[in-house]
Tab-separated table of C-alpha atoms and ligand atoms in Angstrom:
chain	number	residue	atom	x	y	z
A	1	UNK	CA	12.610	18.713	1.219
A	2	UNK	CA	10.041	15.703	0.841
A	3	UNK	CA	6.664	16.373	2.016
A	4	UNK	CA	5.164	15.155	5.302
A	5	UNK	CA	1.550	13.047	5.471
A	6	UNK	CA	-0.350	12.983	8.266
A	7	UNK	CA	-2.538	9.504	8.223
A	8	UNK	CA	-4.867	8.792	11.183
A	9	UNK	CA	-5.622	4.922	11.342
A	10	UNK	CA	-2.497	3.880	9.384
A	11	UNK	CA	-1.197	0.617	11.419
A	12	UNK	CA	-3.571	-1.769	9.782
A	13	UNK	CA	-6.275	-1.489	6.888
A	14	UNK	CA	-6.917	1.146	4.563
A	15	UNK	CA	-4.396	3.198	6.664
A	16	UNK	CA	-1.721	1.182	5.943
A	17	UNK	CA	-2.345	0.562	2.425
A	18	UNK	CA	-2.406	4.925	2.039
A	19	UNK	CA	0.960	4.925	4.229
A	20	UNK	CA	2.339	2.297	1.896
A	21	UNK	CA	1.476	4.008	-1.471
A	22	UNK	CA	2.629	7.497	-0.497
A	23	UNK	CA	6.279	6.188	1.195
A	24	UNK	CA	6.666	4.628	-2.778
A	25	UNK	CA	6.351	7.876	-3.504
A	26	UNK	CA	9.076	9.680	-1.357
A	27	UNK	CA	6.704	10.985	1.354
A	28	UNK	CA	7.666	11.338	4.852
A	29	UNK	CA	5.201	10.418	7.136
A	30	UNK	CA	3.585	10.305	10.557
A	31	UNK	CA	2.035	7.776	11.434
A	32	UNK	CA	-1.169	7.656	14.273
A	33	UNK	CA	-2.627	4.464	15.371
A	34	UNK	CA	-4.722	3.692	18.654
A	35	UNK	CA	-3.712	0.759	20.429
A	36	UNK	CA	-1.889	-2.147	17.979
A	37	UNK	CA	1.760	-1.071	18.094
A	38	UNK	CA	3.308	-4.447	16.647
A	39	UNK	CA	1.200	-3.460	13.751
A	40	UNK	CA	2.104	-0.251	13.644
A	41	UNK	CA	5.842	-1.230	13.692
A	42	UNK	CA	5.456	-3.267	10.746
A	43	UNK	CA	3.625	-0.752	8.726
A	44	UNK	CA	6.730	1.520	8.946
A	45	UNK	CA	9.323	-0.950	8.742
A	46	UNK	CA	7.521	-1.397	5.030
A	47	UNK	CA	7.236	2.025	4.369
A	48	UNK	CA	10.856	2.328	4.759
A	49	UNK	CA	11.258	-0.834	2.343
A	50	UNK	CA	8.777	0.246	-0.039
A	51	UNK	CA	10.293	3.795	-0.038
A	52	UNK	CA	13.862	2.186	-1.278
A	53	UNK	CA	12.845	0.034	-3.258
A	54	UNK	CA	11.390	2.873	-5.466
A	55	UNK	CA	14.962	4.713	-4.598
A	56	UNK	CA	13.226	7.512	-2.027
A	57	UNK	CA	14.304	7.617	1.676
A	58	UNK	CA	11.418	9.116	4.190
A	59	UNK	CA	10.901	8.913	7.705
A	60	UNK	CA	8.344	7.122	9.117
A	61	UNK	CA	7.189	8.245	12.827
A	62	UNK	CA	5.059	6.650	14.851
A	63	UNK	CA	2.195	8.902	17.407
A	64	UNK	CA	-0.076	6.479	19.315
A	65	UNK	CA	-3.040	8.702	20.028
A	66	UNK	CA	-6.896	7.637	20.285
A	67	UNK	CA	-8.048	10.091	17.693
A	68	UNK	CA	-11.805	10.640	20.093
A	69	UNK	CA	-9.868	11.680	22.854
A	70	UNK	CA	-9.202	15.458	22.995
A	71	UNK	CA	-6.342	15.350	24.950
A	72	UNK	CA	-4.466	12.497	22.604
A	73	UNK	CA	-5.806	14.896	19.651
A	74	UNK	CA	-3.827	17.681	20.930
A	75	UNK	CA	-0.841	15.402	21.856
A	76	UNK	CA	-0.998	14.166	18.330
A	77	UNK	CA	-0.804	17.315	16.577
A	78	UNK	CA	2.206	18.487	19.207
A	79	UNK	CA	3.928	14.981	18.416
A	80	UNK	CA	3.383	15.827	14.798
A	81	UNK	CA	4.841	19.413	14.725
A	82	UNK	CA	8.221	18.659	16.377
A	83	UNK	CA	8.742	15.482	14.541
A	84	UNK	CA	7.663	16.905	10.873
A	85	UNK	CA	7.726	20.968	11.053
A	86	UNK	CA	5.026	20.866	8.717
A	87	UNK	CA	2.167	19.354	7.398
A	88	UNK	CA	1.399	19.030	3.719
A	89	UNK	CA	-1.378	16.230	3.741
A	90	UNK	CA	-3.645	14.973	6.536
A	91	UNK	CA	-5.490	11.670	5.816
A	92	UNK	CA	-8.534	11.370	7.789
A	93	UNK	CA	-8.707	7.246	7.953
A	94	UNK	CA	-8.971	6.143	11.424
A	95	UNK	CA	-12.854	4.410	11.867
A	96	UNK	CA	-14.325	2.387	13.961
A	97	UNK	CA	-17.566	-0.147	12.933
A	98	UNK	CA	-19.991	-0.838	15.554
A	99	UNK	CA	-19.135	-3.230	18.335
A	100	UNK	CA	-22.208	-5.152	17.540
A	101	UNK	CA	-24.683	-4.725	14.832
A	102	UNK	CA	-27.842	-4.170	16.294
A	103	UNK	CA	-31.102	-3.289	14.881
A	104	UNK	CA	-32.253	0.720	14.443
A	105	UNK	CA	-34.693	-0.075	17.099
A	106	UNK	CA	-32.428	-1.530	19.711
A	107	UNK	CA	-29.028	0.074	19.149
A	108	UNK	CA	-27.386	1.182	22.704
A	109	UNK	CA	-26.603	5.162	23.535
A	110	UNK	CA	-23.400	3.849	24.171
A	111	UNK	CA	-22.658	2.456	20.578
A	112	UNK	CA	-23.794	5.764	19.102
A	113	UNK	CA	-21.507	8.051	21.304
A	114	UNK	CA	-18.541	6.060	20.547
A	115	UNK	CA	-19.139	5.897	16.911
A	116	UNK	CA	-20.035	9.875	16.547
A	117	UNK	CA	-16.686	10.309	18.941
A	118	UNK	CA	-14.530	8.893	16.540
A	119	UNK	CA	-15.411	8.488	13.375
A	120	UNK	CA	-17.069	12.476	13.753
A	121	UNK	CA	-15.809	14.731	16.560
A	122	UNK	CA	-12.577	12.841	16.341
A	123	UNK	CA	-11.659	14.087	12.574
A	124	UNK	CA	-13.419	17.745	12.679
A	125	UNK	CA	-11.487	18.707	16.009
A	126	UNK	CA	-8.161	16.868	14.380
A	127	UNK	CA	-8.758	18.588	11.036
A	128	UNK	CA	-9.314	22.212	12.490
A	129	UNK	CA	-5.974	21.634	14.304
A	130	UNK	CA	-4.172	20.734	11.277
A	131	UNK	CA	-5.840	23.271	9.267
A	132	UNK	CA	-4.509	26.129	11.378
A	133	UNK	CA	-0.871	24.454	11.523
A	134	UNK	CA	-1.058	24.265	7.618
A	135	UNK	CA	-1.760	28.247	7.828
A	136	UNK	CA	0.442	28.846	10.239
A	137	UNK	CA	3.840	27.140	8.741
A	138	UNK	CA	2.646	28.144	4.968
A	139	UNK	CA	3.162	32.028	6.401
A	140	UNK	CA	5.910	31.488	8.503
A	141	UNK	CA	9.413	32.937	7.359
A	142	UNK	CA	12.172	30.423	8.061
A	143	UNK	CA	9.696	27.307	7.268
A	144	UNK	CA	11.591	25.567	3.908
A	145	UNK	CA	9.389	26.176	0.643
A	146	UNK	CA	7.078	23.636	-0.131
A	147	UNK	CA	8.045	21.162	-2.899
A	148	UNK	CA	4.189	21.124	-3.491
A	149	UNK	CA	2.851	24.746	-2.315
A	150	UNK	CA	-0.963	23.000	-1.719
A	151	UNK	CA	-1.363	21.743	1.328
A	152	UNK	CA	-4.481	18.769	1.101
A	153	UNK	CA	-7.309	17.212	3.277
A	154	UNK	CA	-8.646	14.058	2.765
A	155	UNK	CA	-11.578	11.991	4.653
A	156	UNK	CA	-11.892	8.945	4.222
A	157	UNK	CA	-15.936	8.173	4.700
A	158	UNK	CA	-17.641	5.472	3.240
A	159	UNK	CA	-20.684	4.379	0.948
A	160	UNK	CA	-22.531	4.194	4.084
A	161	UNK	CA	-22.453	8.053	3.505
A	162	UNK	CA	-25.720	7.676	1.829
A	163	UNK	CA	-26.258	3.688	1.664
A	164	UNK	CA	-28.990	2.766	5.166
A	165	UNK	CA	-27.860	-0.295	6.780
A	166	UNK	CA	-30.397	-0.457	9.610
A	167	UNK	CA	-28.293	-2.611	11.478
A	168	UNK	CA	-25.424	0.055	12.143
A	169	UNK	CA	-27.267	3.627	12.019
A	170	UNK	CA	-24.963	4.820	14.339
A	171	UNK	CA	-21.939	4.138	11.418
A	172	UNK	CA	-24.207	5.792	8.854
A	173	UNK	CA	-24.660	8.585	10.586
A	174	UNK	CA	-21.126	9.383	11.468
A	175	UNK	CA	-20.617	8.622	7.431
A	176	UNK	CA	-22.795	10.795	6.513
A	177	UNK	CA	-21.708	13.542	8.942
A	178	UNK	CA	-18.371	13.088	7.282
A	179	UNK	CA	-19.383	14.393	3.901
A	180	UNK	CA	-20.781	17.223	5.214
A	181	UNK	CA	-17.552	17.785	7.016
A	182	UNK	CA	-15.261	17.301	3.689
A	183	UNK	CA	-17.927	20.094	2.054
A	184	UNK	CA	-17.244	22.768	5.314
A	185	UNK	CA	-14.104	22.254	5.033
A	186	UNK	CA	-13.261	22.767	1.599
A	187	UNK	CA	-15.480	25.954	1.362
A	188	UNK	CA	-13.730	27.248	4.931
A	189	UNK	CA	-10.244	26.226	3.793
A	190	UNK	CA	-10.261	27.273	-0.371
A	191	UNK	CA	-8.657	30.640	0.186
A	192	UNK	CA	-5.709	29.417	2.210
A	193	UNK	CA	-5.279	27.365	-1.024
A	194	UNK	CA	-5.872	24.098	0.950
A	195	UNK	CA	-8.235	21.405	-1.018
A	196	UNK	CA	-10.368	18.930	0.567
A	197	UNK	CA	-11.492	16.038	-0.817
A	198	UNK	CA	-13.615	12.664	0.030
A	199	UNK	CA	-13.053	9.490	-0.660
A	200	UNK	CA	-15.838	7.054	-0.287
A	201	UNK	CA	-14.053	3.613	0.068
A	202	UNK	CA	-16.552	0.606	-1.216
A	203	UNK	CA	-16.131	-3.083	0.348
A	204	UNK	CA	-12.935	-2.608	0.891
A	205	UNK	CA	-10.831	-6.547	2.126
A	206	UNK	CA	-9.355	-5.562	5.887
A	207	UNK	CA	-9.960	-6.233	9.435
A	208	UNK	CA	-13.234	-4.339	9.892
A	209	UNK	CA	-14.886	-6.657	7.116
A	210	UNK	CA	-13.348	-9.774	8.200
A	211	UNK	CA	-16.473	-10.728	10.881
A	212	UNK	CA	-18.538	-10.095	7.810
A	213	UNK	CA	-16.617	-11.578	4.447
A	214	UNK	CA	-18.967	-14.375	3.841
A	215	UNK	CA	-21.945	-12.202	3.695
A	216	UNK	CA	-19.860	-10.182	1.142
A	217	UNK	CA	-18.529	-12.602	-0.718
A	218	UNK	CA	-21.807	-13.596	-1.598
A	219	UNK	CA	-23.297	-10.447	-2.625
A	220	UNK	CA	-20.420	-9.752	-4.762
A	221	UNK	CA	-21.086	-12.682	-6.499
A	222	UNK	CA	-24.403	-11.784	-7.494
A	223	UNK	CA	-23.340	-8.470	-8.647
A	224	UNK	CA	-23.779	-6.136	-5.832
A	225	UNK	CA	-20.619	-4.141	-7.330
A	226	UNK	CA	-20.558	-3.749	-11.085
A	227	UNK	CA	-16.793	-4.644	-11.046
A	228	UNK	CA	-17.094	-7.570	-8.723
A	229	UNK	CA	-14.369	-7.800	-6.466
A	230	UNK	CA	-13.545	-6.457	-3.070
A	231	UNK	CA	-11.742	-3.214	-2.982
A	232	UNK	CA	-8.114	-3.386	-1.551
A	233	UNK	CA	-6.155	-0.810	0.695
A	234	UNK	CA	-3.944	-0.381	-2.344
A	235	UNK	CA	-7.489	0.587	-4.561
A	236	UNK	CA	-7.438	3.705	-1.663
A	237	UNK	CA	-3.644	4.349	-1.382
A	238	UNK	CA	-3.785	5.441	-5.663
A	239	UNK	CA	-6.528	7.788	-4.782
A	240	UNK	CA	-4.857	9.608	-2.270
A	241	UNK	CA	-1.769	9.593	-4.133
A	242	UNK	CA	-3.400	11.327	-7.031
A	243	UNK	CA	-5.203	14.041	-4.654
A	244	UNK	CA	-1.790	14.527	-2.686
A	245	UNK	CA	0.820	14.849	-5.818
A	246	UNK	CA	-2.063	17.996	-6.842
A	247	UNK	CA	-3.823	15.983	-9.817
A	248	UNK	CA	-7.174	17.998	-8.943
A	249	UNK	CA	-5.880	21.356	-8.754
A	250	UNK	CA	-8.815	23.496	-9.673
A	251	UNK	CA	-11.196	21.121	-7.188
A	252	UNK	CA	-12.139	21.154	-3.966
A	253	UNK	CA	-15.147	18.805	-2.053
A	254	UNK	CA	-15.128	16.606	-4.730
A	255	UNK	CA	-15.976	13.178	-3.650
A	256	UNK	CA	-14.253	10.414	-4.966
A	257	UNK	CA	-16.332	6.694	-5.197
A	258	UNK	CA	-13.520	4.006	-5.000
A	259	UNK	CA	-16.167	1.052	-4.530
A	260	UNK	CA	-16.277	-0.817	-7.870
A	261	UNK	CA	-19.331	1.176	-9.240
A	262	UNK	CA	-21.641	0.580	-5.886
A	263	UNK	CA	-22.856	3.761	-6.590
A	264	UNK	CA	-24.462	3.164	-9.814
A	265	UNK	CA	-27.756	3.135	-10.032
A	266	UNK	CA	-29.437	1.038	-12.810
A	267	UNK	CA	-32.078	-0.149	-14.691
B	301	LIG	P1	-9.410	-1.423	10.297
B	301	LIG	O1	-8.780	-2.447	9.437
B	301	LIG	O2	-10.251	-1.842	11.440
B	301	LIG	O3	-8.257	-0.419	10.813
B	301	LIG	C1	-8.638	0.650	11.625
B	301	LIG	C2	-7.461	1.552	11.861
B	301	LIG	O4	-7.916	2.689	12.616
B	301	LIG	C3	-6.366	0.905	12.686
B	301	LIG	O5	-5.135	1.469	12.280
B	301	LIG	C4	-6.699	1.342	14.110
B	301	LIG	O6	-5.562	1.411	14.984
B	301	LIG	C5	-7.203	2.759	13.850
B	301	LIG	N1	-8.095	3.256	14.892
B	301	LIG	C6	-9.252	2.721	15.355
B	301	LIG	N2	-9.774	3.490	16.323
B	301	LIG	C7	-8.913	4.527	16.488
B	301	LIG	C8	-8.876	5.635	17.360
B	301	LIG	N3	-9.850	5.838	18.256
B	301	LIG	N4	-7.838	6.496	17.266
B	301	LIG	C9	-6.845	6.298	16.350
B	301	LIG	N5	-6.831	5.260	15.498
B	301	LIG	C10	-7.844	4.383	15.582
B	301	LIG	O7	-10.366	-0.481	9.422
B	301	LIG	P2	-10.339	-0.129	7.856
B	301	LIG	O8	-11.277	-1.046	7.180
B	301	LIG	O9	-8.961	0.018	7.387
B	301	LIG	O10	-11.079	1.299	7.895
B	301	LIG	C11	-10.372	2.524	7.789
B	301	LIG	C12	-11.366	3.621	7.484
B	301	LIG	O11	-12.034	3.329	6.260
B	301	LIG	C13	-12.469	3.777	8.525
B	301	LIG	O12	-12.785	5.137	8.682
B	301	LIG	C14	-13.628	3.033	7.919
B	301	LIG	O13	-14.871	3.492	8.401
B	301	LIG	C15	-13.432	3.350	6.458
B	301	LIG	N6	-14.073	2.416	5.537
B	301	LIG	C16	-13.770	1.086	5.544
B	301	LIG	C17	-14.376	0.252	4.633
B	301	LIG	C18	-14.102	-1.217	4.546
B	301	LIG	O14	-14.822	-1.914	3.807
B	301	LIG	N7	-13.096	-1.739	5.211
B	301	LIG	C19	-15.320	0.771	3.712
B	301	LIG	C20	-15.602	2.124	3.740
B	301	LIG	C21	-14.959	2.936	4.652
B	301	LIG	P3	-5.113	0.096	15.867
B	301	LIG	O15	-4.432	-0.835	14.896
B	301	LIG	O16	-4.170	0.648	16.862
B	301	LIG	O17	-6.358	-0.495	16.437
């Protein structure tokens, strides 16, 4: 039986670039976006293709649910359990950038509760859901064997995890509260043999950069990222295909930089 991926956020993006690496790699998958269905659409339709073409056949659902919503949350994961039976990966991708950047000192209330709603509350409520289905179906008699007997977390956070841009506090915050989240939930979940793992995703070339490519064109340029290009989805869709086919067996809230080196510091 192939193994099922949960990815939040996968019509467009980085979403869509995970969906698309995993379906060349035989897994099924459910796919949650918020509102964009025509882009949703297409990301399955090439999951499906990509999936042939490397001679696997998956399914590829679709769950519209607006992962800071508790209600769609709980729909989601109820969507999720009669489509798939089981859950062997959950990708934690679906983010939201401010609506506008403002400065630290005159950022709204508003901005802030939306941003901690879903890029925060949105993935720890999700994950604890998940978690407990993981538990539940790897105990279950009657529930086929696992191909892979690890079930795996991953967040997807984001260099702003520790980078300050005082022009979106709100998204650093959220970020940063994601890390923290990745290391709870890989010391909570270790003993039901689940890892958890980070990946902190550079400046990576999709719609939530587009209002701001020039800037980054620019500073890649002048060496801003010691490999100097902008990430891709597809840079993020290897990573989680080496956490989810078990390449990290003996870790667990290990954070994986995928951001051209932006993390180096030097002299
Ligand atoms: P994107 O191109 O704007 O795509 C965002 C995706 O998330 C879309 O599929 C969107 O669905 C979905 N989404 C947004 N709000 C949602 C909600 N409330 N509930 C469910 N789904 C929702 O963004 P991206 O650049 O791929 O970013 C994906 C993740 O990577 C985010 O967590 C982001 O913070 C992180 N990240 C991005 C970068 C970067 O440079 N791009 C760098 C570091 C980290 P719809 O299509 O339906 O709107």
């Amino acid at each position: 039986m192939q193994p099922t991926a949960l990815i939040t956020g996968a019509s467009r993006g980085i979403g869509r670039g995970i969906a698309l690496a995993l379906a060349a790699r035989g897994w099924s998958l459910i796919l949650n976006y918020a509102r964009q269905e025509s882009a949703a659409r297409a990301t399955a339709q090439d999951c499906h293709a990509h999936a042939l073409a490397a001679g696997h056949r998956i399914e590829a659902h679709l769950v519209a649910a607006d992962i800071s919503s508790r209600e769609d949350r709980g729909r989601l994961v109820v969507r999720a359990r009669e489509l798939a039976g089981r859950c062997d990966l959950l990708v934690n991708n679906a983010g939201i950038a401010p609506t506008v950047r403002a400065d630290l000192l005159e950022a709204s209330e508003e901005s802030f509760d939306q941003l901690i709603a879903t890029n925060l509350k949105g993935p720890y409520f999700l994950t604890q859901q998940v978690a407990r289905w993981m538990i539940d179906t790897s105990s279950v008699p009657g529930i086929p064997t696992r191909p892979n007997p690890a079930p795996r977390i991953v967040f997807i956070s984001s260099i702003s995890a520790y980078t300050a841009s005082v022009n979106r506090g709100d998204y650093c915050l959220s970020k940063a509260g994601v890390a923290m989240m990745t290391s709870l939930f890989a010391a909570r979940l270790a003993s039901a043999g689940i890892g958890v793992y980070e990946i902190r995703p550079g400046i990576i070339a999709t719609d939530m950069t587009g209002p701001v490519k020039e800037k980054y064109d620019r500073l890649i340029q002048d060496g801003l990222t010691p490999i100097r290009r902008w990430g891709t989805p597809e840079d993020i869709g290897r990573a989680v295909v080496a956490i989810a086919e078990g390449a990290f067996p003996f870790s667990t809230g290990e954070v994986f930089n995928v951001d051209g080196g932006f993390h180096l510091r030097q002299l």
